[in-house]
Short mmCIF file of N, CA and C in Angstrom, two decimals:
data_model
loop_
_atom_site.label_atom_id
_atom_site.label_comp_id
_atom_site.label_asym_id
_atom_site.label_seq_id
_atom_site.Cartn_x
_atom_site.Cartn_y
_atom_site.Cartn_z
N VAL A 132 0.83 -1.32 0.09
CA VAL A 132 -0.09 -0.02 0.04
C VAL A 132 1.22 0.82 -0.25
N HIS A 133 0.60 1.82 -0.83
CA HIS A 133 1.08 3.28 -1.09
C HIS A 133 0.90 4.39 -0.72
N ASP A 134 1.51 5.68 -0.89
CA ASP A 134 0.83 6.66 -0.33
C ASP A 134 -0.32 7.48 -1.12
N GLY A 135 -1.20 8.25 -0.80
CA GLY A 135 -2.33 8.91 -1.09
C GLY A 135 -3.62 9.04 -0.65
N TYR A 136 -4.74 9.25 -1.15
CA TYR A 136 -5.85 8.99 -0.80
C TYR A 136 -6.21 7.72 0.36
N THR A 137 -6.76 7.68 1.53
CA THR A 137 -7.75 6.46 2.34
C THR A 137 -8.43 6.63 1.55
N LEU A 138 -9.12 5.21 1.41
CA LEU A 138 -10.58 4.86 1.01
C LEU A 138 -11.64 6.30 1.74
N TYR A 139 -11.62 6.74 2.78
CA TYR A 139 -12.46 7.07 3.29
C TYR A 139 -12.30 8.63 2.60
N ASP A 140 -10.98 8.98 2.56
CA ASP A 140 -11.13 10.33 1.83
C ASP A 140 -11.28 10.08 0.43
N TRP A 141 -11.04 9.85 -0.08
CA TRP A 141 -11.66 9.04 -1.74
C TRP A 141 -13.14 8.86 -1.34
N ILE A 142 -13.78 8.51 -1.10
CA ILE A 142 -15.06 8.63 -1.38
C ILE A 142 -15.47 9.99 -0.71
N LYS A 143 -15.03 10.26 0.41
CA LYS A 143 -15.65 12.03 0.61
C LYS A 143 -15.53 13.25 -0.08
N LYS A 144 -14.59 13.01 -1.07
CA LYS A 144 -14.31 14.03 -1.97
C LYS A 144 -15.26 13.96 -2.48
N LEU A 145 -16.02 13.15 -3.14
CA LEU A 145 -17.56 13.06 -3.72
C LEU A 145 -18.99 13.56 -3.31
N ASP A 146 -18.18 14.35 -2.25
CA ASP A 146 -19.11 15.19 -1.47
C ASP A 146 -20.73 14.41 -1.33
N VAL A 147 -20.63 13.37 -0.39
CA VAL A 147 -21.52 12.07 -0.27
C VAL A 147 -21.93 12.70 1.34
N THR A 148 -23.22 12.44 1.98
CA THR A 148 -23.01 12.31 3.34
C THR A 148 -22.54 11.53 3.56
N GLU A 149 -22.39 11.46 5.10
CA GLU A 149 -21.55 9.85 5.76
C GLU A 149 -22.15 8.56 6.04
N ASN A 150 -23.53 9.09 5.78
CA ASN A 150 -23.91 8.06 6.16
C ASN A 150 -24.13 7.00 4.68
N ILE A 151 -23.58 7.87 3.40
CA ILE A 151 -23.88 7.16 2.04
C ILE A 151 -22.05 6.92 2.09
N LEU A 152 -21.26 7.65 2.84
CA LEU A 152 -19.99 7.69 2.37
C LEU A 152 -19.60 6.17 2.98
N LEU A 153 -19.89 5.55 4.36
CA LEU A 153 -19.91 4.28 5.25
C LEU A 153 -20.28 3.33 4.07
N ALA A 154 -21.66 3.51 3.90
CA ALA A 154 -22.51 2.29 2.71
C ALA A 154 -21.52 2.34 1.80
N ARG A 155 -20.38 3.14 1.01
CA ARG A 155 -19.86 2.70 -0.04
C ARG A 155 -18.41 1.50 0.35
N MET A 156 -18.15 2.32 1.24
CA MET A 156 -17.18 1.39 2.26
C MET A 156 -17.31 0.55 2.22
N ARG A 157 -18.55 -0.35 3.10
CA ARG A 157 -18.98 -1.78 3.91
C ARG A 157 -19.01 -2.28 1.83
N LEU A 158 -19.69 -1.95 0.97
CA LEU A 158 -19.69 -2.17 -0.53
C LEU A 158 -18.10 -2.37 -0.99
N ALA A 159 -17.41 -1.53 -0.85
CA ALA A 159 -15.71 -1.91 -1.06
C ALA A 159 -15.42 -3.06 -0.49
N HIS A 160 -15.04 -2.95 1.16
CA HIS A 160 -14.80 -4.11 1.70
C HIS A 160 -15.26 -5.40 1.47
N THR A 161 -16.12 -5.57 1.17
CA THR A 161 -17.07 -6.90 0.50
C THR A 161 -16.63 -7.31 -1.15
N LEU A 162 -16.37 -6.28 -1.63
CA LEU A 162 -15.97 -7.20 -3.20
C LEU A 162 -14.50 -7.11 -2.78
N LEU A 163 -13.48 -6.36 -2.29
CA LEU A 163 -12.22 -6.72 -1.25
C LEU A 163 -12.07 -8.10 -0.33
N MET A 164 -12.93 -8.52 -0.09
CA MET A 164 -13.14 -9.66 1.12
C MET A 164 -13.74 -10.89 -0.28
N VAL A 165 -13.91 -10.85 -0.65
CA VAL A 165 -14.21 -11.92 -1.81
C VAL A 165 -13.75 -11.84 -2.83
N SER A 166 -12.39 -11.28 -2.85
CA SER A 166 -11.93 -11.15 -4.23
C SER A 166 -10.96 -12.09 -3.96
N VAL A 167 -10.92 -12.29 -5.42
CA VAL A 167 -9.65 -14.09 -5.42
C VAL A 167 -8.58 -14.02 -5.07
N GLN A 168 -7.64 -13.22 -4.99
CA GLN A 168 -6.62 -13.18 -4.72
C GLN A 168 -6.03 -12.54 -3.64
N THR A 169 -4.96 -11.99 -2.88
CA THR A 169 -4.65 -11.70 -1.65
C THR A 169 -5.63 -10.52 -1.23
N PRO A 170 -6.49 -10.21 -0.42
CA PRO A 170 -6.93 -8.58 -0.57
C PRO A 170 -5.78 -7.61 0.52
N ILE A 171 -6.31 -6.73 0.19
CA ILE A 171 -4.83 -5.55 1.24
C ILE A 171 -5.49 -4.62 1.47
N LEU A 172 -6.10 -4.19 2.43
CA LEU A 172 -6.35 -2.97 3.44
C LEU A 172 -5.31 -2.29 4.17
N GLN A 173 -5.37 -1.02 3.65
CA GLN A 173 -4.23 -0.02 4.42
C GLN A 173 -4.31 0.17 5.68
N LEU A 174 -3.76 0.17 6.80
CA LEU A 174 -3.64 0.64 7.97
C LEU A 174 -4.85 1.82 8.19
N GLY A 175 -5.65 0.75 9.15
CA GLY A 175 -7.26 1.92 9.90
C GLY A 175 -8.69 1.79 8.45
N GLN A 176 -8.15 1.26 7.45
CA GLN A 176 -9.10 1.09 6.32
C GLN A 176 -10.02 0.81 7.12
N GLU A 177 -10.05 -0.27 8.24
CA GLU A 177 -11.54 -1.03 8.03
C GLU A 177 -11.94 -0.37 9.45
N PHE A 178 -11.52 0.82 9.68
CA PHE A 178 -12.67 1.67 10.39
C PHE A 178 -12.87 3.46 10.33
N GLY A 179 -12.13 3.24 8.54
CA GLY A 179 -12.63 4.79 7.88
C GLY A 179 -11.83 5.70 8.17
N ARG A 180 -10.08 5.22 8.40
CA ARG A 180 -9.32 6.00 8.36
C ARG A 180 -8.86 7.32 7.71
N SER A 181 -8.54 8.81 8.14
CA SER A 181 -8.65 9.83 7.07
C SER A 181 -7.35 10.57 7.57
N LYS A 182 -7.06 11.18 6.78
CA LYS A 182 -5.60 11.95 6.73
C LYS A 182 -6.13 13.13 6.42
N LYS A 183 -7.12 13.66 6.42
CA LYS A 183 -7.97 15.02 6.19
C LYS A 183 -8.18 15.35 4.66
N GLY A 184 -7.74 14.47 3.92
CA GLY A 184 -7.84 14.61 2.03
C GLY A 184 -6.47 14.56 1.81
N ASN A 185 -5.48 14.69 2.97
CA ASN A 185 -4.10 14.98 2.03
C ASN A 185 -3.62 13.41 1.15
N LYS A 186 -2.88 13.63 0.50
CA LYS A 186 -3.11 12.64 -0.64
C LYS A 186 -1.30 12.34 -0.87
N ASN A 187 -0.97 13.33 0.20
CA ASN A 187 1.22 13.55 -0.21
C ASN A 187 1.49 13.44 0.88
N SER A 188 1.42 12.64 2.32
CA SER A 188 1.69 12.59 3.47
C SER A 188 3.35 11.86 4.02
N TYR A 189 3.81 11.22 3.46
CA TYR A 189 4.72 10.46 2.99
C TYR A 189 5.49 10.34 3.89
N ASP A 190 6.41 12.08 3.92
CA ASP A 190 7.16 12.71 4.82
C ASP A 190 6.87 13.17 6.02
N GLN A 191 5.61 13.51 6.75
CA GLN A 191 5.01 13.98 7.84
C GLN A 191 4.85 13.44 8.89
N ASP A 192 5.67 13.35 10.13
CA ASP A 192 5.25 12.73 11.10
C ASP A 192 4.14 13.37 12.14
N SER A 193 2.90 13.78 12.02
CA SER A 193 2.27 14.04 12.47
C SER A 193 0.98 13.45 12.77
N ALA A 194 -0.45 14.12 13.35
CA ALA A 194 -1.45 13.50 13.14
C ALA A 194 -2.01 12.76 11.91
N ILE A 195 -2.00 13.59 10.80
CA ILE A 195 -2.31 13.02 9.89
C ILE A 195 -1.68 11.89 9.66
N ASN A 196 -0.73 11.63 9.80
CA ASN A 196 -0.10 9.51 9.86
C ASN A 196 -0.23 8.97 10.90
N TRP A 197 -0.32 9.31 11.62
CA TRP A 197 -0.79 8.46 12.86
C TRP A 197 -2.29 7.70 12.50
N ILE A 198 -1.97 6.51 13.39
CA ILE A 198 -3.13 6.21 13.03
C ILE A 198 -3.98 6.57 14.69
N ASP A 199 -5.88 7.11 14.47
CA ASP A 199 -6.72 7.36 15.84
C ASP A 199 -7.30 6.24 15.78
N TRP A 200 -6.86 5.45 16.85
CA TRP A 200 -6.95 3.95 17.71
C TRP A 200 -8.37 4.48 18.57
N LYS A 201 -8.50 5.97 18.80
CA LYS A 201 -10.01 6.12 19.29
C LYS A 201 -11.62 5.92 18.45
N ARG A 202 -11.24 6.09 17.11
CA ARG A 202 -11.79 6.64 15.95
C ARG A 202 -12.51 4.91 16.13
N ALA A 203 -11.50 4.07 16.07
CA ALA A 203 -12.06 2.64 15.47
C ALA A 203 -13.15 2.15 16.69
N ARG A 204 -12.57 2.87 18.26
CA ARG A 204 -14.15 2.42 19.41
C ARG A 204 -15.58 3.37 19.10
N GLN A 205 -15.07 4.33 18.51
CA GLN A 205 -16.30 5.31 17.89
C GLN A 205 -17.50 5.22 17.01
N LYS A 206 -18.43 5.28 17.40
CA LYS A 206 -19.94 4.91 16.48
C LYS A 206 -19.59 5.99 14.86
N PRO A 207 -20.11 5.93 14.02
CA PRO A 207 -20.53 5.05 13.26
C PRO A 207 -19.06 3.82 12.92
N TYR A 208 -17.89 3.78 13.36
CA TYR A 208 -16.88 3.78 12.51
C TYR A 208 -16.41 2.69 13.43
N LYS A 209 -17.17 2.05 14.65
CA LYS A 209 -16.88 1.28 14.96
C LYS A 209 -17.77 -0.34 14.44
N GLN A 210 -18.87 0.24 13.90
CA GLN A 210 -19.69 -0.70 13.00
C GLN A 210 -18.93 -1.06 11.62
N LEU A 211 -18.23 -0.16 11.32
CA LEU A 211 -17.44 -0.58 9.76
C LEU A 211 -16.82 -1.52 10.16
N ASN A 212 -15.62 -1.48 11.47
CA ASN A 212 -14.72 -1.51 12.17
C ASN A 212 -15.43 -3.21 11.97
N ASP A 213 -16.53 -3.60 13.09
CA ASP A 213 -16.88 -4.82 12.91
C ASP A 213 -17.25 -5.28 11.74
N PHE A 214 -17.91 -5.02 11.05
CA PHE A 214 -18.29 -5.56 9.66
C PHE A 214 -17.33 -5.97 9.09
N THR A 215 -16.29 -4.80 8.98
CA THR A 215 -14.84 -5.75 8.17
C THR A 215 -13.97 -6.85 8.75
N SER A 216 -13.80 -6.92 10.11
CA SER A 216 -13.12 -7.88 10.57
C SER A 216 -14.17 -8.75 10.99
N ALA A 217 -15.36 -8.97 10.93
CA ALA A 217 -16.22 -10.21 10.66
C ALA A 217 -16.18 -10.69 9.02
N LEU A 218 -15.80 -9.54 8.00
CA LEU A 218 -15.45 -10.50 6.85
C LEU A 218 -14.66 -10.93 6.41
N LYS A 219 -13.36 -10.53 7.67
CA LYS A 219 -12.05 -10.79 7.23
C LYS A 219 -12.01 -12.44 7.79
N LYS A 220 -12.82 -13.11 8.74
CA LYS A 220 -13.14 -13.86 9.76
C LYS A 220 -13.69 -15.04 8.54
N MET A 221 -14.60 -14.17 7.90
CA MET A 221 -15.57 -15.43 7.05
C MET A 221 -14.54 -15.72 5.78
N ARG A 222 -14.12 -15.01 5.40
CA ARG A 222 -12.84 -14.98 4.44
C ARG A 222 -12.15 -16.18 4.41
N LEU A 223 -11.14 -16.06 5.81
CA LEU A 223 -10.37 -16.93 6.35
C LEU A 223 -11.37 -18.82 6.21
N HIS A 224 -12.44 -18.27 7.19
CA HIS A 224 -12.39 -19.76 7.34
C HIS A 224 -13.70 -20.42 6.58
N TYR A 225 -13.86 -20.30 4.78
CA TYR A 225 -14.44 -20.65 3.93
C TYR A 225 -13.45 -20.94 2.38
N ASP A 226 -12.83 -22.13 2.26
CA ASP A 226 -12.52 -22.11 1.08
C ASP A 226 -12.97 -21.82 -0.12
N ALA A 227 -14.37 -21.56 -0.53
CA ALA A 227 -14.84 -20.91 -1.67
C ALA A 227 -13.78 -19.26 -2.09
N PHE A 228 -13.03 -19.25 -1.45
CA PHE A 228 -12.50 -17.53 -1.44
C PHE A 228 -11.30 -18.03 -1.49
N HIS A 229 -10.78 -18.84 -1.33
CA HIS A 229 -9.47 -19.63 -2.06
C HIS A 229 -9.36 -20.37 -3.07
N PHE A 230 -8.36 -19.75 -3.63
CA PHE A 230 -8.03 -20.61 -4.85
C PHE A 230 -6.24 -20.67 -5.55
N ASP A 231 -6.17 -21.84 -5.47
CA ASP A 231 -4.35 -22.58 -5.81
C ASP A 231 -4.65 -22.02 -7.06
N LYS A 232 -4.97 -22.70 -8.03
CA LYS A 232 -4.92 -22.56 -9.33
C LYS A 232 -5.65 -21.03 -10.11
N ARG A 233 -5.27 -21.73 -11.17
CA ARG A 233 -5.81 -20.40 -12.45
C ARG A 233 -7.65 -20.98 -12.01
N ILE A 234 -7.92 -19.57 -12.20
CA ILE A 234 -9.44 -19.71 -12.96
C ILE A 234 -10.36 -20.26 -13.69
N ASN A 235 -10.25 -21.39 -13.71
CA ASN A 235 -10.47 -21.72 -15.28
C ASN A 235 -11.89 -22.66 -15.30
N ASP A 236 -12.18 -22.90 -14.19
CA ASP A 236 -13.81 -23.53 -13.79
C ASP A 236 -15.14 -23.22 -13.38
N GLU A 237 -15.74 -24.20 -12.71
CA GLU A 237 -17.61 -23.64 -12.71
C GLU A 237 -17.22 -23.28 -11.29
N ARG A 238 -15.92 -23.54 -10.26
CA ARG A 238 -16.31 -22.52 -9.31
C ARG A 238 -16.13 -21.49 -8.95
N LEU A 239 -16.53 -20.61 -9.81
CA LEU A 239 -16.45 -18.74 -9.85
C LEU A 239 -17.48 -18.24 -11.25
N ILE A 240 -18.92 -18.02 -11.03
CA ILE A 240 -19.64 -17.99 -12.15
C ILE A 240 -20.23 -16.35 -11.67
N PHE A 241 -20.49 -15.70 -12.71
CA PHE A 241 -20.84 -13.86 -12.53
C PHE A 241 -21.96 -13.80 -13.56
N ILE A 242 -22.97 -13.74 -12.30
CA ILE A 242 -24.73 -13.17 -12.99
C ILE A 242 -24.91 -11.45 -12.81
N ASN A 243 -25.85 -11.45 -13.49
CA ASN A 243 -26.10 -9.64 -13.65
C ASN A 243 -27.68 -9.82 -13.06
N ASP A 244 -27.67 -8.82 -12.49
CA ASP A 244 -29.09 -8.19 -12.17
C ASP A 244 -30.68 -8.75 -13.14
N LYS A 245 -31.58 -8.69 -12.60
CA LYS A 245 -32.91 -9.05 -13.72
C LYS A 245 -32.77 -7.97 -14.38
N ASN A 246 -31.95 -6.42 -14.44
CA ASN A 246 -32.30 -5.20 -15.32
C ASN A 246 -31.56 -5.47 -16.31
N ASN A 247 -30.22 -5.79 -15.96
CA ASN A 247 -28.64 -5.64 -16.71
C ASN A 247 -28.21 -4.43 -16.02
N ASN A 248 -28.38 -4.33 -14.69
CA ASN A 248 -28.42 -2.66 -14.22
C ASN A 248 -26.22 -3.18 -14.75
N HIS A 249 -25.74 -1.93 -15.05
CA HIS A 249 -24.20 -2.00 -15.27
C HIS A 249 -23.61 -1.14 -13.75
N SER A 250 -24.35 -0.92 -12.44
CA SER A 250 -23.25 -0.85 -11.40
C SER A 250 -23.75 -1.80 -10.44
N ALA A 251 -24.77 -3.47 -11.06
CA ALA A 251 -24.66 -4.29 -10.40
C ALA A 251 -24.38 -5.55 -11.05
N PHE A 252 -23.47 -6.86 -10.40
CA PHE A 252 -23.61 -8.11 -10.80
C PHE A 252 -23.31 -8.81 -9.17
N GLY A 253 -23.11 -10.23 -9.83
CA GLY A 253 -23.30 -11.23 -8.89
C GLY A 253 -22.53 -12.36 -9.41
N VAL A 254 -21.81 -12.84 -8.12
CA VAL A 254 -20.67 -13.50 -8.47
C VAL A 254 -21.31 -15.20 -7.25
N ILE A 255 -21.37 -16.19 -8.08
CA ILE A 255 -21.37 -16.88 -7.63
C ILE A 255 -19.94 -17.52 -7.42
N MET A 256 -19.78 -18.24 -5.37
CA MET A 256 -18.07 -19.13 -5.47
C MET A 256 -18.31 -20.33 -4.93
N LYS A 257 -17.81 -21.17 -5.45
CA LYS A 257 -18.12 -22.49 -4.85
C LYS A 257 -16.92 -23.04 -4.05
N GLY A 258 -17.03 -23.54 -3.09
CA GLY A 258 -15.97 -24.02 -2.01
C GLY A 258 -16.12 -25.71 -2.03
N SER A 259 -15.64 -26.66 -1.03
CA SER A 259 -15.67 -27.82 -0.91
C SER A 259 -17.11 -28.32 0.06
N LYS A 260 -17.76 -27.51 0.56
CA LYS A 260 -18.76 -27.58 1.33
C LYS A 260 -19.86 -26.53 1.06
N TYR A 261 -19.09 -25.82 0.71
CA TYR A 261 -20.23 -24.25 0.35
C TYR A 261 -20.44 -23.62 -0.92
N GLU A 262 -21.73 -23.48 -1.09
CA GLU A 262 -21.37 -22.22 -2.54
C GLU A 262 -22.07 -20.91 -1.60
N PHE A 263 -21.45 -19.70 -2.23
CA PHE A 263 -21.88 -18.36 -1.75
C PHE A 263 -21.94 -17.74 -2.96
N LEU A 264 -23.33 -16.75 -2.54
CA LEU A 264 -23.57 -15.95 -3.64
C LEU A 264 -23.75 -14.94 -3.45
N VAL A 265 -22.29 -13.71 -3.57
CA VAL A 265 -21.92 -12.62 -3.78
C VAL A 265 -23.10 -11.68 -4.58
N LEU A 266 -24.14 -10.76 -4.22
CA LEU A 266 -24.51 -9.50 -4.29
C LEU A 266 -23.99 -8.02 -4.28
N LEU A 267 -23.99 -7.66 -5.74
CA LEU A 267 -23.36 -6.08 -5.32
C LEU A 267 -24.08 -5.43 -6.19
N ASN A 268 -24.30 -3.94 -5.36
CA ASN A 268 -24.70 -2.89 -6.32
C ASN A 268 -24.04 -1.69 -5.75
N GLY A 269 -23.52 -1.13 -6.91
CA GLY A 269 -22.99 0.14 -6.48
C GLY A 269 -23.63 1.66 -6.80
N SER A 270 -24.81 1.73 -8.00
CA SER A 270 -25.30 2.45 -8.39
C SER A 270 -25.81 3.47 -7.48
N ASP A 271 -26.02 4.41 -7.25
CA ASP A 271 -26.69 5.31 -5.70
C ASP A 271 -27.60 5.67 -6.16
N GLN A 272 -28.14 5.01 -7.30
CA GLN A 272 -29.95 5.58 -8.09
C GLN A 272 -31.10 4.92 -7.73
N TYR A 273 -30.55 3.58 -8.07
CA TYR A 273 -31.48 2.30 -8.77
C TYR A 273 -31.49 0.88 -7.59
N GLY A 274 -31.94 0.47 -7.08
CA GLY A 274 -32.20 -1.17 -6.69
C GLY A 274 -31.76 -2.19 -7.70
N ALA A 275 -31.09 -3.19 -7.41
CA ALA A 275 -30.72 -4.33 -7.96
C ALA A 275 -31.60 -5.69 -7.79
N GLU A 276 -32.57 -6.30 -8.97
CA GLU A 276 -33.05 -7.69 -8.15
C GLU A 276 -32.35 -8.65 -8.94
N PHE A 277 -31.75 -9.73 -8.35
CA PHE A 277 -30.82 -11.32 -8.72
C PHE A 277 -31.84 -12.15 -8.47
N ARG A 278 -31.61 -13.01 -9.76
CA ARG A 278 -32.89 -14.01 -9.69
C ARG A 278 -31.43 -14.94 -10.05
N PHE A 279 -31.64 -16.36 -9.58
CA PHE A 279 -31.12 -17.11 -8.91
C PHE A 279 -31.55 -18.84 -9.28
N PHE A 280 -31.23 -19.61 -9.13
CA PHE A 280 -31.85 -21.10 -8.81
C PHE A 280 -33.01 -20.43 -7.70
N ASN A 281 -33.85 -21.36 -7.66
CA ASN A 281 -35.06 -21.43 -6.13
C ASN A 281 -34.73 -22.39 -5.31
N THR A 282 -33.92 -22.35 -4.91
CA THR A 282 -32.87 -23.07 -3.36
C THR A 282 -32.81 -22.21 -2.08
N ILE A 283 -32.76 -22.41 -0.99
CA ILE A 283 -32.91 -21.94 0.15
C ILE A 283 -31.23 -21.68 0.35
N TYR A 284 -31.09 -20.04 0.63
CA TYR A 284 -29.55 -19.93 1.45
C TYR A 284 -29.91 -19.17 2.51
N ASP A 285 -28.87 -19.35 3.24
CA ASP A 285 -28.70 -18.46 3.85
C ASP A 285 -28.23 -17.36 4.48
N VAL A 286 -28.56 -15.66 4.45
CA VAL A 286 -27.90 -14.56 4.22
C VAL A 286 -26.96 -14.56 5.56
N ILE A 287 -25.95 -14.62 4.82
CA ILE A 287 -24.93 -14.07 6.32
C ILE A 287 -24.15 -13.21 6.16
N SER A 288 -24.68 -12.02 4.99
CA SER A 288 -23.94 -10.66 4.84
C SER A 288 -25.19 -9.40 4.64
N ASN A 289 -25.75 -9.03 5.04
CA ASN A 289 -26.70 -8.33 4.27
C ASN A 289 -26.59 -6.35 4.16
N GLY A 290 -24.71 -6.74 3.97
CA GLY A 290 -24.26 -5.25 3.10
C GLY A 290 -24.52 -4.21 4.80
N GLU A 291 -24.96 -4.72 5.52
CA GLU A 291 -24.83 -3.79 7.10
C GLU A 291 -24.23 -4.77 8.11
N LYS A 292 -24.43 -5.98 8.73
CA LYS A 292 -24.19 -6.84 9.38
C LYS A 292 -23.72 -8.08 8.54
N VAL A 293 -22.29 -8.64 9.19
CA VAL A 293 -22.10 -10.41 9.15
C VAL A 293 -22.07 -11.22 9.95
N SER A 294 -23.41 -12.42 10.05
CA SER A 294 -22.86 -13.33 10.69
C SER A 294 -23.01 -14.51 10.31
N PRO A 295 -21.71 -15.66 10.89
CA PRO A 295 -22.04 -16.71 9.91
C PRO A 295 -23.05 -17.59 11.16
N ARG A 296 -23.87 -17.51 11.39
CA ARG A 296 -25.07 -17.89 12.54
C ARG A 296 -25.91 -17.76 10.83
N GLY A 297 -26.13 -16.71 10.28
CA GLY A 297 -27.16 -16.03 9.23
C GLY A 297 -27.86 -15.13 9.64
N LEU A 298 -28.45 -14.44 8.72
CA LEU A 298 -29.23 -13.13 9.57
C LEU A 298 -30.42 -13.34 9.17
N GLY A 299 -31.05 -14.51 8.65
CA GLY A 299 -31.94 -15.13 8.00
C GLY A 299 -32.06 -15.50 6.78
N LYS A 300 -33.29 -16.61 5.63
CA LYS A 300 -33.28 -17.11 4.50
C LYS A 300 -33.64 -16.78 3.96
N VAL A 301 -33.54 -16.70 2.34
CA VAL A 301 -34.08 -16.46 1.36
C VAL A 301 -34.37 -17.96 0.51
N GLN A 302 -35.60 -17.44 0.02
CA GLN A 302 -35.93 -18.77 -0.86
C GLN A 302 -36.94 -18.02 -1.76
N GLY A 303 -36.74 -18.58 -2.65
CA GLY A 303 -37.70 -18.40 -3.71
C GLY A 303 -37.56 -17.59 -5.30
N GLY A 304 -35.77 -17.45 -5.33
CA GLY A 304 -35.24 -17.44 -6.70
C GLY A 304 -34.75 -16.16 -6.83
N HIS A 305 -34.71 -15.06 -5.57
CA HIS A 305 -34.54 -13.99 -5.94
C HIS A 305 -34.26 -13.05 -4.83
N TYR A 306 -33.32 -11.76 -4.90
CA TYR A 306 -32.77 -11.14 -3.86
C TYR A 306 -33.07 -9.36 -4.05
N TYR A 307 -33.51 -8.52 -3.41
CA TYR A 307 -33.49 -7.53 -4.00
C TYR A 307 -32.48 -6.49 -3.25
N LEU A 308 -31.47 -5.57 -3.68
CA LEU A 308 -30.25 -4.50 -3.32
C LEU A 308 -30.60 -3.24 -3.12
N LYS A 309 -30.84 -2.71 -2.30
CA LYS A 309 -30.79 -1.55 -2.24
C LYS A 309 -29.25 -0.82 -2.80
N PRO A 310 -29.81 0.80 -3.18
CA PRO A 310 -28.94 0.92 -4.17
C PRO A 310 -27.18 1.02 -3.02
N PHE A 311 -25.65 0.76 -3.46
CA PHE A 311 -24.96 1.53 -2.48
C PHE A 311 -24.79 -0.24 -1.42
N SER A 312 -25.13 -1.54 -2.06
CA SER A 312 -25.28 -2.32 -0.76
C SER A 312 -24.64 -3.41 -1.40
N SER A 313 -24.91 -4.60 -0.40
CA SER A 313 -24.09 -6.04 -1.04
C SER A 313 -25.19 -7.02 -0.02
N ALA A 314 -24.68 -7.87 -0.71
CA ALA A 314 -25.26 -9.09 0.12
C ALA A 314 -24.59 -10.54 0.30
N ILE A 315 -24.17 -11.46 0.90
CA ILE A 315 -23.19 -12.56 0.86
C ILE A 315 -24.53 -13.79 1.44
N LEU A 316 -24.80 -14.68 0.25
CA LEU A 316 -25.99 -15.67 0.63
C LEU A 316 -25.09 -16.97 0.75
N ARG A 317 -25.45 -17.89 1.31
CA ARG A 317 -24.97 -19.10 1.51
C ARG A 317 -25.53 -20.53 1.12
N ARG A 318 -25.26 -21.40 1.18
CA ARG A 318 -26.25 -22.68 0.75
C ARG A 318 -25.18 -24.09 1.01
N LYS A 319 -25.31 -25.00 1.94
CA LYS A 319 -24.21 -26.35 1.94
C LYS A 319 -24.78 -27.13 0.50
N LEU A 320 -23.65 -27.63 0.45
CA LEU A 320 -23.20 -28.05 -1.27
C LEU A 320 -23.69 -29.85 -0.54
#
């Protein structure tokens, strides 16, 4: 990781509300934690570290570069930290997120939302015991509806919380995502 804007500062430049900024960070963290190769987080990114918009601070020994550990315990950054930590644990626990060989088989299948929204997509990731359906919607205006096989999935992330025990069930072959949101669904193979 090199010097530059933190993710928080990068999104903040878009002049969005704090709620939208944090929703975008959760979406980015979800995408990063389900990525095929090794994810890299800049120190403090999991709780929304800010360098107050300074993108060239490599030579400053000041509060701009120091990690504000109190921020990690403050709302709403604690929730972002908890969300990201739970995603990290999920990634470590399931082999569906680990690829030892080239990806050229049916372990990774991309899907579009029902309306072919260019800001939304899904990916089916298969492990040895579980299949995951990861759904992402980056649109700031439109929800995304995904259709898939009519089977029962556990919702382990609703874009705001992550729970390995599940946050509920999905059946009926469809799932709706609001703007700037994600979901991770799991089913046993």
